[in-house]
Short mmCIF file of C-alpha atoms in Angstrom, two decimals:
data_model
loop_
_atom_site.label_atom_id
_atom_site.label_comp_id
_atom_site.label_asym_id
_atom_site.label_seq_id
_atom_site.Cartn_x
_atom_site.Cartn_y
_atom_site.Cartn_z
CA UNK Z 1290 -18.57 -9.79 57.24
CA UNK Z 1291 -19.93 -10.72 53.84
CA UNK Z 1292 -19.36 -9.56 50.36
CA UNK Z 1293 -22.73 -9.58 48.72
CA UNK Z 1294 -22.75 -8.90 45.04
CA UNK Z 1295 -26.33 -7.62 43.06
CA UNK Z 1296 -26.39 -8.84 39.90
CA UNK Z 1297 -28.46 -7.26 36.93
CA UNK Z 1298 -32.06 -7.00 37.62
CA UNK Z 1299 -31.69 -8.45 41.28
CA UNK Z 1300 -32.19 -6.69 44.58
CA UNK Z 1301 -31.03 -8.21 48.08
CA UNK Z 1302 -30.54 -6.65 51.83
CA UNK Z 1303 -27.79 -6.86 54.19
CA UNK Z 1304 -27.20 -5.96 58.06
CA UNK Z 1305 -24.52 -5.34 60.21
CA UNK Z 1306 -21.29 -5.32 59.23
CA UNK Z 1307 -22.31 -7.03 55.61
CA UNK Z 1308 -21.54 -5.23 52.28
CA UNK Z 1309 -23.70 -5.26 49.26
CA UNK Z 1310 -21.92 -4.42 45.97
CA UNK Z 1311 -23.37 -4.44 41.93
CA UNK Z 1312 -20.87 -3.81 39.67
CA UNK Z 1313 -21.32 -3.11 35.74
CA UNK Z 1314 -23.58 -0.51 36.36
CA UNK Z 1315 -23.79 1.43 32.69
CA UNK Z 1316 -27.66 2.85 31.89
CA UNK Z 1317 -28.44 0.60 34.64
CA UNK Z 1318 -29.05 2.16 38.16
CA UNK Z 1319 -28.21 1.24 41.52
CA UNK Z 1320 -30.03 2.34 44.71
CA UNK Z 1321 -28.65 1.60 47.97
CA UNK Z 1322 -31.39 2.20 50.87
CA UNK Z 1323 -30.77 2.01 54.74
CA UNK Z 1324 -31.49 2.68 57.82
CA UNK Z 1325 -28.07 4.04 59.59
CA UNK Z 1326 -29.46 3.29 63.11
CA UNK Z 1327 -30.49 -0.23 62.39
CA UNK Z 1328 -27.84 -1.11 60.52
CA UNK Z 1329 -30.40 -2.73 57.68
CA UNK Z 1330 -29.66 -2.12 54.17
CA UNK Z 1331 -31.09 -3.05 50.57
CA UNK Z 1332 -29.21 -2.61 47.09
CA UNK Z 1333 -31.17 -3.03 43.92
CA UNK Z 1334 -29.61 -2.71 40.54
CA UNK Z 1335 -32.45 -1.30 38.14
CA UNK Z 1336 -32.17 -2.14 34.28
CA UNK Z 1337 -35.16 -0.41 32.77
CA UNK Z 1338 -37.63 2.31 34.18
CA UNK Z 1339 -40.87 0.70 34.01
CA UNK Z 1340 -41.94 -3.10 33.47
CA UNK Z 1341 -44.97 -3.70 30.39
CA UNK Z 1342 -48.09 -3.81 33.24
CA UNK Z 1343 -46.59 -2.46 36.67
CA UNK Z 1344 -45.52 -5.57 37.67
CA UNK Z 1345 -42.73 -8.09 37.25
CA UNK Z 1346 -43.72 -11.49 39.03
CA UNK Z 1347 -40.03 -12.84 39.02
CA UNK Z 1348 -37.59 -10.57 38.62
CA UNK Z 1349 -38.96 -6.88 40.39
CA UNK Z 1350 -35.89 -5.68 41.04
CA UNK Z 1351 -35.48 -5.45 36.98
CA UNK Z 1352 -37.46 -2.21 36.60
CA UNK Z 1353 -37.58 1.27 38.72
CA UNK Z 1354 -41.36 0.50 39.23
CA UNK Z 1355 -41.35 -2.63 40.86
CA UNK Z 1356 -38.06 -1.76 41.99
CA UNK Z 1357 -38.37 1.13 44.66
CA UNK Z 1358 -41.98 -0.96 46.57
CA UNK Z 1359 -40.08 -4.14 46.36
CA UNK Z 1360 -36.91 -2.73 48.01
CA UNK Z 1361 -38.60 -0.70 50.68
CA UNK Z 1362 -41.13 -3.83 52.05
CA UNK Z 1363 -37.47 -5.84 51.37
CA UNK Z 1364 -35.76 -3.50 53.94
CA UNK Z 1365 -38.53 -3.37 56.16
CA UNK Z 1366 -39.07 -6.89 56.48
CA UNK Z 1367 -35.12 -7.26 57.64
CA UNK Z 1368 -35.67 -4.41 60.15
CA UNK Z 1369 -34.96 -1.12 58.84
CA UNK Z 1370 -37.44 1.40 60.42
CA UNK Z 1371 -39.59 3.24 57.73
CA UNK Z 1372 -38.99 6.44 58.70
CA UNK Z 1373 -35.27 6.22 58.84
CA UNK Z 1374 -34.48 4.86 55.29
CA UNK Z 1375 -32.28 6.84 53.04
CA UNK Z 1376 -31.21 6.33 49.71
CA UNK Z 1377 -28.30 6.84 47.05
CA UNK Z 1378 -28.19 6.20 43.62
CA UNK Z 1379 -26.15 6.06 41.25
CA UNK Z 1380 -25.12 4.51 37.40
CA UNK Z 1381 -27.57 5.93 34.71
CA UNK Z 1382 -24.79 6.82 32.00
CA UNK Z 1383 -24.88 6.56 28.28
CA UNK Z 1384 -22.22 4.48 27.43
CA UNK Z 1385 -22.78 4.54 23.71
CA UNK Z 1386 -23.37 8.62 23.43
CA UNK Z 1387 -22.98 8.26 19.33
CA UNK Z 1388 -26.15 5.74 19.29
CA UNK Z 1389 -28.14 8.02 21.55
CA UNK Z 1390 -30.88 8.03 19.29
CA UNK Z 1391 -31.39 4.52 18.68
CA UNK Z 1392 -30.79 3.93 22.52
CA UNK Z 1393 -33.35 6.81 23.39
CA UNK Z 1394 -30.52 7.60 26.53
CA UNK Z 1395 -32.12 4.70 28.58
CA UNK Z 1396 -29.81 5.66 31.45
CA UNK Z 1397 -31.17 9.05 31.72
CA UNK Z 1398 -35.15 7.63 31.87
CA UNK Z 1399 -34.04 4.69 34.52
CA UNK Z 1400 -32.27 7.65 36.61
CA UNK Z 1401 -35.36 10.40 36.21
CA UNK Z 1402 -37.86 6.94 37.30
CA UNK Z 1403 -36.28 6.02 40.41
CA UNK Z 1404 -35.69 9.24 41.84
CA UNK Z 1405 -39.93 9.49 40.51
CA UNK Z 1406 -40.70 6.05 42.69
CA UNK Z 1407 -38.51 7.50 45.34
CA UNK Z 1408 -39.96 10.70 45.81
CA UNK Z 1409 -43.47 8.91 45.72
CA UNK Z 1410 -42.68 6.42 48.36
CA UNK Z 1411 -41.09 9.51 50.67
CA UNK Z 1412 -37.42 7.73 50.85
CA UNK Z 1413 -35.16 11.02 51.03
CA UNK Z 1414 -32.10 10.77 48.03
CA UNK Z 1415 -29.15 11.50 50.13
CA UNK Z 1416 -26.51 11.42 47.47
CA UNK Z 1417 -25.95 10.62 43.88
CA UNK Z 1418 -23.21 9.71 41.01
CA UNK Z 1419 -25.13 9.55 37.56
CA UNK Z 1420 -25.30 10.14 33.89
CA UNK Z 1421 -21.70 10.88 31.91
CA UNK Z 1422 -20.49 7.57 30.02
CA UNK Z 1423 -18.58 5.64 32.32
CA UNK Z 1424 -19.67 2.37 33.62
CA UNK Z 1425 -20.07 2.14 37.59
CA UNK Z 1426 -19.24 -0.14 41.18
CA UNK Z 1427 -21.39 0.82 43.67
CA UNK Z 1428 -20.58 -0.65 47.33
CA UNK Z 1429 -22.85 -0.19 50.50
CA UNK Z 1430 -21.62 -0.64 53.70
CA UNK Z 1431 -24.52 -1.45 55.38
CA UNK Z 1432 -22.87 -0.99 58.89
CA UNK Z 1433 -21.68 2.51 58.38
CA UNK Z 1434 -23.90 3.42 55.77
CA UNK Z 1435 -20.94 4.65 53.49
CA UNK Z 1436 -21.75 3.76 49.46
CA UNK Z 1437 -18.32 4.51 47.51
CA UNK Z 1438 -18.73 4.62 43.46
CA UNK Z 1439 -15.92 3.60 41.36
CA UNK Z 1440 -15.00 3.98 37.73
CA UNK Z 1441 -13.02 2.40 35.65
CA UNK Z 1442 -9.54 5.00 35.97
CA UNK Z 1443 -10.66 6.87 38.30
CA UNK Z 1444 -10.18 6.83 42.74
CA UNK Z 1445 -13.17 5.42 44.19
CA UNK Z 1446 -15.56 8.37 45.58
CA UNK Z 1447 -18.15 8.25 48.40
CA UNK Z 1448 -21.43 9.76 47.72
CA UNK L 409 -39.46 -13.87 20.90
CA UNK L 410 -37.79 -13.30 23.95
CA UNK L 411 -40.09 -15.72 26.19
CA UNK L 412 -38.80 -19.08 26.82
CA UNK L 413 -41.73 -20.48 26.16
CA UNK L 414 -42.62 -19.01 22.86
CA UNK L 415 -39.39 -20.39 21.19
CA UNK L 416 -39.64 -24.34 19.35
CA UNK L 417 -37.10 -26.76 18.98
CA UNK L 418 -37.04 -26.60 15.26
CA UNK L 419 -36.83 -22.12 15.82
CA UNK L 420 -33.69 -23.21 18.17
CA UNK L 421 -32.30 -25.15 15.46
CA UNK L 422 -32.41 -22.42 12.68
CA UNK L 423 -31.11 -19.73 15.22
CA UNK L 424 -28.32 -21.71 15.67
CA UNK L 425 -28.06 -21.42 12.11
CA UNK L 426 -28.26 -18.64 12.04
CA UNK L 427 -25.52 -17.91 14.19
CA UNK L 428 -23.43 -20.60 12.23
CA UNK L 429 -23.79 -18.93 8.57
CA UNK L 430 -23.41 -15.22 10.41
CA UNK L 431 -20.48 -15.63 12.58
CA UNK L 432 -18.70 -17.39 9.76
CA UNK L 433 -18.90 -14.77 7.69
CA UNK L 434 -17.58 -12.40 10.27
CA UNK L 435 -15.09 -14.94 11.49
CA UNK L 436 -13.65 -15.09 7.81
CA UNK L 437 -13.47 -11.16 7.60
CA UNK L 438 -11.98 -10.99 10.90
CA UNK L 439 -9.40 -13.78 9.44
CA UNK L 440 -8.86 -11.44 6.03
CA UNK L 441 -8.26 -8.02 8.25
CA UNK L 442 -5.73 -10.13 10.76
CA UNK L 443 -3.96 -11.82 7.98
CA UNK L 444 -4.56 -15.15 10.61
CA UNK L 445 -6.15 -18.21 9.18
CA UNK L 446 -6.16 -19.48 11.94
CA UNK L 447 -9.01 -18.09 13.99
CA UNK L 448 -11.28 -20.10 15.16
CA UNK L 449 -14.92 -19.98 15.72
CA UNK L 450 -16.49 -22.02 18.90
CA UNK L 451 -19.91 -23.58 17.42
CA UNK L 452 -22.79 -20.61 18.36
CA UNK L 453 -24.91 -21.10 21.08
CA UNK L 454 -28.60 -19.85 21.74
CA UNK L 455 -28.94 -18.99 25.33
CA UNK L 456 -32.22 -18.39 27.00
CA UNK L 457 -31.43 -16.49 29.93
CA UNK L 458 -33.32 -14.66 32.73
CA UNK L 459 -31.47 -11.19 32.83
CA UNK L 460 -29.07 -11.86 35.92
CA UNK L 461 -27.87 -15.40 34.28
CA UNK L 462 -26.78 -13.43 31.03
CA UNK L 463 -24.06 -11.54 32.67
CA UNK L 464 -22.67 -15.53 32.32
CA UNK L 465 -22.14 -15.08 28.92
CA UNK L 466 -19.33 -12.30 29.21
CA UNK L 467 -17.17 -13.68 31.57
CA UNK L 468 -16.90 -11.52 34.67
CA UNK L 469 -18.77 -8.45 35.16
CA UNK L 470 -15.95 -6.02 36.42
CA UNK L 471 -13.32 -7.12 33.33
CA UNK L 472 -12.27 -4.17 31.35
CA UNK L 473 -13.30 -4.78 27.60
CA UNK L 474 -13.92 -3.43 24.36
CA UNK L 475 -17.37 -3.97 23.65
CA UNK L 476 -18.63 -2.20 19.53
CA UNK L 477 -22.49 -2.14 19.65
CA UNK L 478 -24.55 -1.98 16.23
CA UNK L 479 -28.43 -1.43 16.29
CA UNK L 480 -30.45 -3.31 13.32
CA UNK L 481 -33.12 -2.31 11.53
CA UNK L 482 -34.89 -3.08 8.43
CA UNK L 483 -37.37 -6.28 7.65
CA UNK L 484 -36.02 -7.54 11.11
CA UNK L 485 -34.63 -5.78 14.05
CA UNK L 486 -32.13 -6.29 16.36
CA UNK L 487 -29.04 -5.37 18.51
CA UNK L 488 -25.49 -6.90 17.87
CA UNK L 489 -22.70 -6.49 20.04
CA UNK L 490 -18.93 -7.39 19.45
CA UNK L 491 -16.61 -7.62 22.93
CA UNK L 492 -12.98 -8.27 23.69
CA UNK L 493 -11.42 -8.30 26.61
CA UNK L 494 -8.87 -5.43 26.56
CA UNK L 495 -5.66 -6.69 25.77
CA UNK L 496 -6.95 -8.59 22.90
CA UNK L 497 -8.67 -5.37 21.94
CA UNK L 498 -4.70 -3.52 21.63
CA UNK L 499 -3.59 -7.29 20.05
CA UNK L 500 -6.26 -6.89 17.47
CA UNK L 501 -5.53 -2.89 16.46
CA UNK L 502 -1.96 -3.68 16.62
CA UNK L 503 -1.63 -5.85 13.95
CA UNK L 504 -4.14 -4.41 11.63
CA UNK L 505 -2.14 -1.44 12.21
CA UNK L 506 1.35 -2.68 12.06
CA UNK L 507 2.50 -1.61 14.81
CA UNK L 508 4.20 -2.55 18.51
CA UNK L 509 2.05 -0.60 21.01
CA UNK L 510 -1.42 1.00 20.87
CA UNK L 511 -3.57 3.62 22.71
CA UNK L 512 -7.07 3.74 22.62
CA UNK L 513 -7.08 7.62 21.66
CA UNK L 514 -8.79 8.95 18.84
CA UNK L 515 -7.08 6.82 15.84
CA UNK L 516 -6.87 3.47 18.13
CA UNK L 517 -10.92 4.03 18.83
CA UNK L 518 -11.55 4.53 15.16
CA UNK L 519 -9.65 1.85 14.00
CA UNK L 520 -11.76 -0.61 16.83
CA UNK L 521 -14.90 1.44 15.61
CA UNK L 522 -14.42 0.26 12.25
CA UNK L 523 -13.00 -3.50 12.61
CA UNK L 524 -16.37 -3.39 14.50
CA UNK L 525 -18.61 -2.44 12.41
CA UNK L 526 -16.85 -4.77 9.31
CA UNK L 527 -17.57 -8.12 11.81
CA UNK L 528 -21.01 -6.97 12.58
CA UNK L 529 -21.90 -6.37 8.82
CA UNK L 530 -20.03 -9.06 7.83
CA UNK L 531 -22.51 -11.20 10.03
CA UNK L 532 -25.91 -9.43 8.94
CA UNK L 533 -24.16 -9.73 5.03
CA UNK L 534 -24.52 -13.68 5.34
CA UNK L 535 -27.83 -13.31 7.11
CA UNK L 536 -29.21 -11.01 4.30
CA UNK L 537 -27.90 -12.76 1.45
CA UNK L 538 -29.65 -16.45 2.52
CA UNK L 539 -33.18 -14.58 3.26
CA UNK L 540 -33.21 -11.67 1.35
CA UNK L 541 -34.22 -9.85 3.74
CA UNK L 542 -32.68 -5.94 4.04
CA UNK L 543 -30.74 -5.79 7.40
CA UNK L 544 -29.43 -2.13 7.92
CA UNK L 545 -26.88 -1.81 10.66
CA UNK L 546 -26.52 1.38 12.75
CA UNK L 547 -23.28 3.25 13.09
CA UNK L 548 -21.13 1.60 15.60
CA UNK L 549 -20.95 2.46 19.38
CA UNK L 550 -17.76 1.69 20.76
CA UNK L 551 -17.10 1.50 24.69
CA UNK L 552 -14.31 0.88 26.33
CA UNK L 553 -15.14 0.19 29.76
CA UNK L 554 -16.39 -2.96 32.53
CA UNK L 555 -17.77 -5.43 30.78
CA UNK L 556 -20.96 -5.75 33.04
CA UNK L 557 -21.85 -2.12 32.20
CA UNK L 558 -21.71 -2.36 28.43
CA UNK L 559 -23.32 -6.02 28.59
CA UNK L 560 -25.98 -4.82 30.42
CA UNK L 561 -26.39 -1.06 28.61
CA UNK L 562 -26.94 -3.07 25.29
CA UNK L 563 -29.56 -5.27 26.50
CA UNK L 564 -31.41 -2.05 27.88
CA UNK L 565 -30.89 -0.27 24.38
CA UNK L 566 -32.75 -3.78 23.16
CA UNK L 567 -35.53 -2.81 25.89
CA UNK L 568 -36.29 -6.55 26.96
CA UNK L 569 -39.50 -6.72 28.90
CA UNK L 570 -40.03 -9.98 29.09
CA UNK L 571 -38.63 -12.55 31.78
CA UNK L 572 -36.30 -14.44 29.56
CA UNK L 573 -33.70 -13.04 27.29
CA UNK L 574 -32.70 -15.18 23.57
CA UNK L 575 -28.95 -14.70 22.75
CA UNK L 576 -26.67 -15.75 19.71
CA UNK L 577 -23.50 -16.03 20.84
CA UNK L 578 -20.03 -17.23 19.17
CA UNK L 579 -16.64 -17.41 20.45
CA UNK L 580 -13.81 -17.00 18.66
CA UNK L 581 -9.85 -17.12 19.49
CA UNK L 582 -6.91 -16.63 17.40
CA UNK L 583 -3.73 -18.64 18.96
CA UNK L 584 -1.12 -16.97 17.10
CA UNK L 585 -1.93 -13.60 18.08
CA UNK L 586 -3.44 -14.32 21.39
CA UNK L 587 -6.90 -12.43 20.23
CA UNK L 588 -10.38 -13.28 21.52
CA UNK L 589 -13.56 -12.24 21.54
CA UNK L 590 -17.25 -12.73 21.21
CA UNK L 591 -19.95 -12.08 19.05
CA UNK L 592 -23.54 -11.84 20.14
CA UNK L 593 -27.06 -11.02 18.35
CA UNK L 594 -29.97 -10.38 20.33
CA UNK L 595 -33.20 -10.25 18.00
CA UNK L 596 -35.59 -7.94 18.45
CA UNK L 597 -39.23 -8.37 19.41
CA UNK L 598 -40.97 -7.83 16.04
CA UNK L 599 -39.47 -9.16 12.78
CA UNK L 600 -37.75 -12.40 13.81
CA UNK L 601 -40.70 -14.49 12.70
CA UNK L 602 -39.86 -13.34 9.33
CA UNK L 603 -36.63 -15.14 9.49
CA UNK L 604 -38.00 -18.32 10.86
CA UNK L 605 -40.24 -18.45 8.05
CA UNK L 606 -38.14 -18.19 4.49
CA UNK L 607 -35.55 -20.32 6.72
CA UNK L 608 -38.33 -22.88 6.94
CA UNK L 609 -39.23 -22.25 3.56
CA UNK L 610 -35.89 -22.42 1.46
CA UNK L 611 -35.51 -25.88 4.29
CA UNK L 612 -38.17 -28.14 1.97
#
């Protein structure tokens, strides 16, 4: 078994009895997609909703637009069947609730674009822990399929 | 501003000072409120980072910190951010407050709030006075939570687009009362240039 870990703006895939985890999730938001027969999963960990032209050459796991394609053809390629990919999400909060002006709730738009990208690219959400200020861990076992979300003070909950 | 490529030695070199005139003037204030002349301020250093490599700069990801966020505006814009790791955060209230044990309720969040918002203005005071430029600070933000998430909910509040990410950042550590911390500017897209130029300027 390996550990792993997403950072910001990254997205990687796993399979078998491997576990993906992205921790510091705050406006950012994580999707975890995979296909519970195959055992193939991906985990990206989404910083803004959309990149300046549609696409980010280095880094498309940075924003929900590139994001969602990228991580589907990722999963795909590693052997996850199309029509059996599901996905949970979660982060998306507004840690700094008082700025919420200046910071236009960023986590709200990243959350409303990937479920957007998800819906358009038919991958079913199948559970989800967003919005609220409180930063996020979110851990796929790609094996089981299981994604647990934990908070800082709080038990860690599956979704 | 935020490209690696767009950024010359020479703009480096006045970033870094930048840093050096603003986190000296916050270092000092920090000093004043802490009664400790003995803090001390690690030279600043400008990091150009893709986005995953800046979650370097704060130590690990999952640590629970303090982290006070301020948004600038004015002739340049911006986004500072103050962060402590937790226990220095209780150190730090304790001692401005005179007292042996802290919780972050209301008063112990207002009292962060506000030693917050005096390093971050204390910072764009320096900056303002050398350029005389207007620098208006937003009301603090003040999260208590893992350090990855506020890291990374600031730099999405500073919507970076762009590939590579510019960062001010100075350390500072008290040894007498065990109180760290560190202090980072991100500047904006638009405004910057502004900066660079009556830097340049007030330089011949």
């Amino acid at each position: 078994m390996a550990e792993i870990f997403v950072n910001m703006g990254e997205l990687k895939v796993a399979a078998g009895d491997d576990v993906l985890i992205t921790v510091g999730l705050g406006s950012c938001v994580g999707v975890a997609l995979y296909d519970p027969e195959n055992k193939v999963g991906g985990m990206a960990h989404i910083f803004l909703a959309a990149s300046r032209d549609g696409k980010s050459t280095e880094q498309p796991g940075k924003f929900a637009d590139t994001a969602i394609p990228a991580l589907l053809e990722a999963v795909v390629r590693a052997g996850g069947r199309r029509s059996l990919l599901v996905a949970k999400i979660a982060g998306g909060a507004n840690l700094f609730p008082k700025l919420s002006q200046a910071s236009l709730n960023v986590g709200m738009q990243n959350v409303a674009a990937v479920k957007e990208h998800l819906a358009a690219h038919k991958l079913p959400l199948r559970g989800e822990d967003v919005g609220g200020s409180i930063g996020r861990k979110m851990i796929l076992y790609v094996e089981s399929g299981k994604v647990m979300v934990q908070s800082i003070g709080s038990e860690p909950r599956e979704i | 501003m935020s490209g690696k490529e767009r950024l010359t030695p020479m703009q480096l070199d006045l970033l870094r000072e930048l840093g050096n005139i603003g986190a000296g003037n916050a270092t000092s204030a920090l000093s004043v409120m802490l009664q400790d002349r003995k803090l001390e301020m690690v030279v600043p250093e400008v990091a150009i980072l893709s986005l995953p490599e800046t979650t370097t700069l704060i130590g690990g990801p999952e640590a629970l910190v303090a982290g006070i966020y301020i948004v600038i505006s004015g002739d340049v814009d911006g986004h500072m951010a103050f962060m402590m790791p937790i226990d220095s955060a209780q150190e730090l209230v304790q001692s401005i407050l005179g007292v042996e044990s802290v919780e972050f309720d209301e008063m112990g969040r207002s009292v962060l709030e506000e030693v917050g918002n005096i390093v971050v203005t204390s910072y764009l005071n320096a900056l303002a006075e050398m350029t005389s430029l207007v620098l208006i600070p937003s009301v603090p933000g003040l999260a208590i939570d893992m350090a990855g998430a506020i890291w990374s909910s600031i730099l999405a509040g500073a919507e970076i687009l762009d590939d590579y990410i510019t960062v001010l950042k100075t350390d500072f550590s008290s040894e007498r009362k065990q109180i760290e911390g560190h202090i980072l500017l991100i500047p904006g897209t638009t405004g910057f240039d502004r900066f660079f130029k009556i830097l340049l300027e007030t330089d011949r």
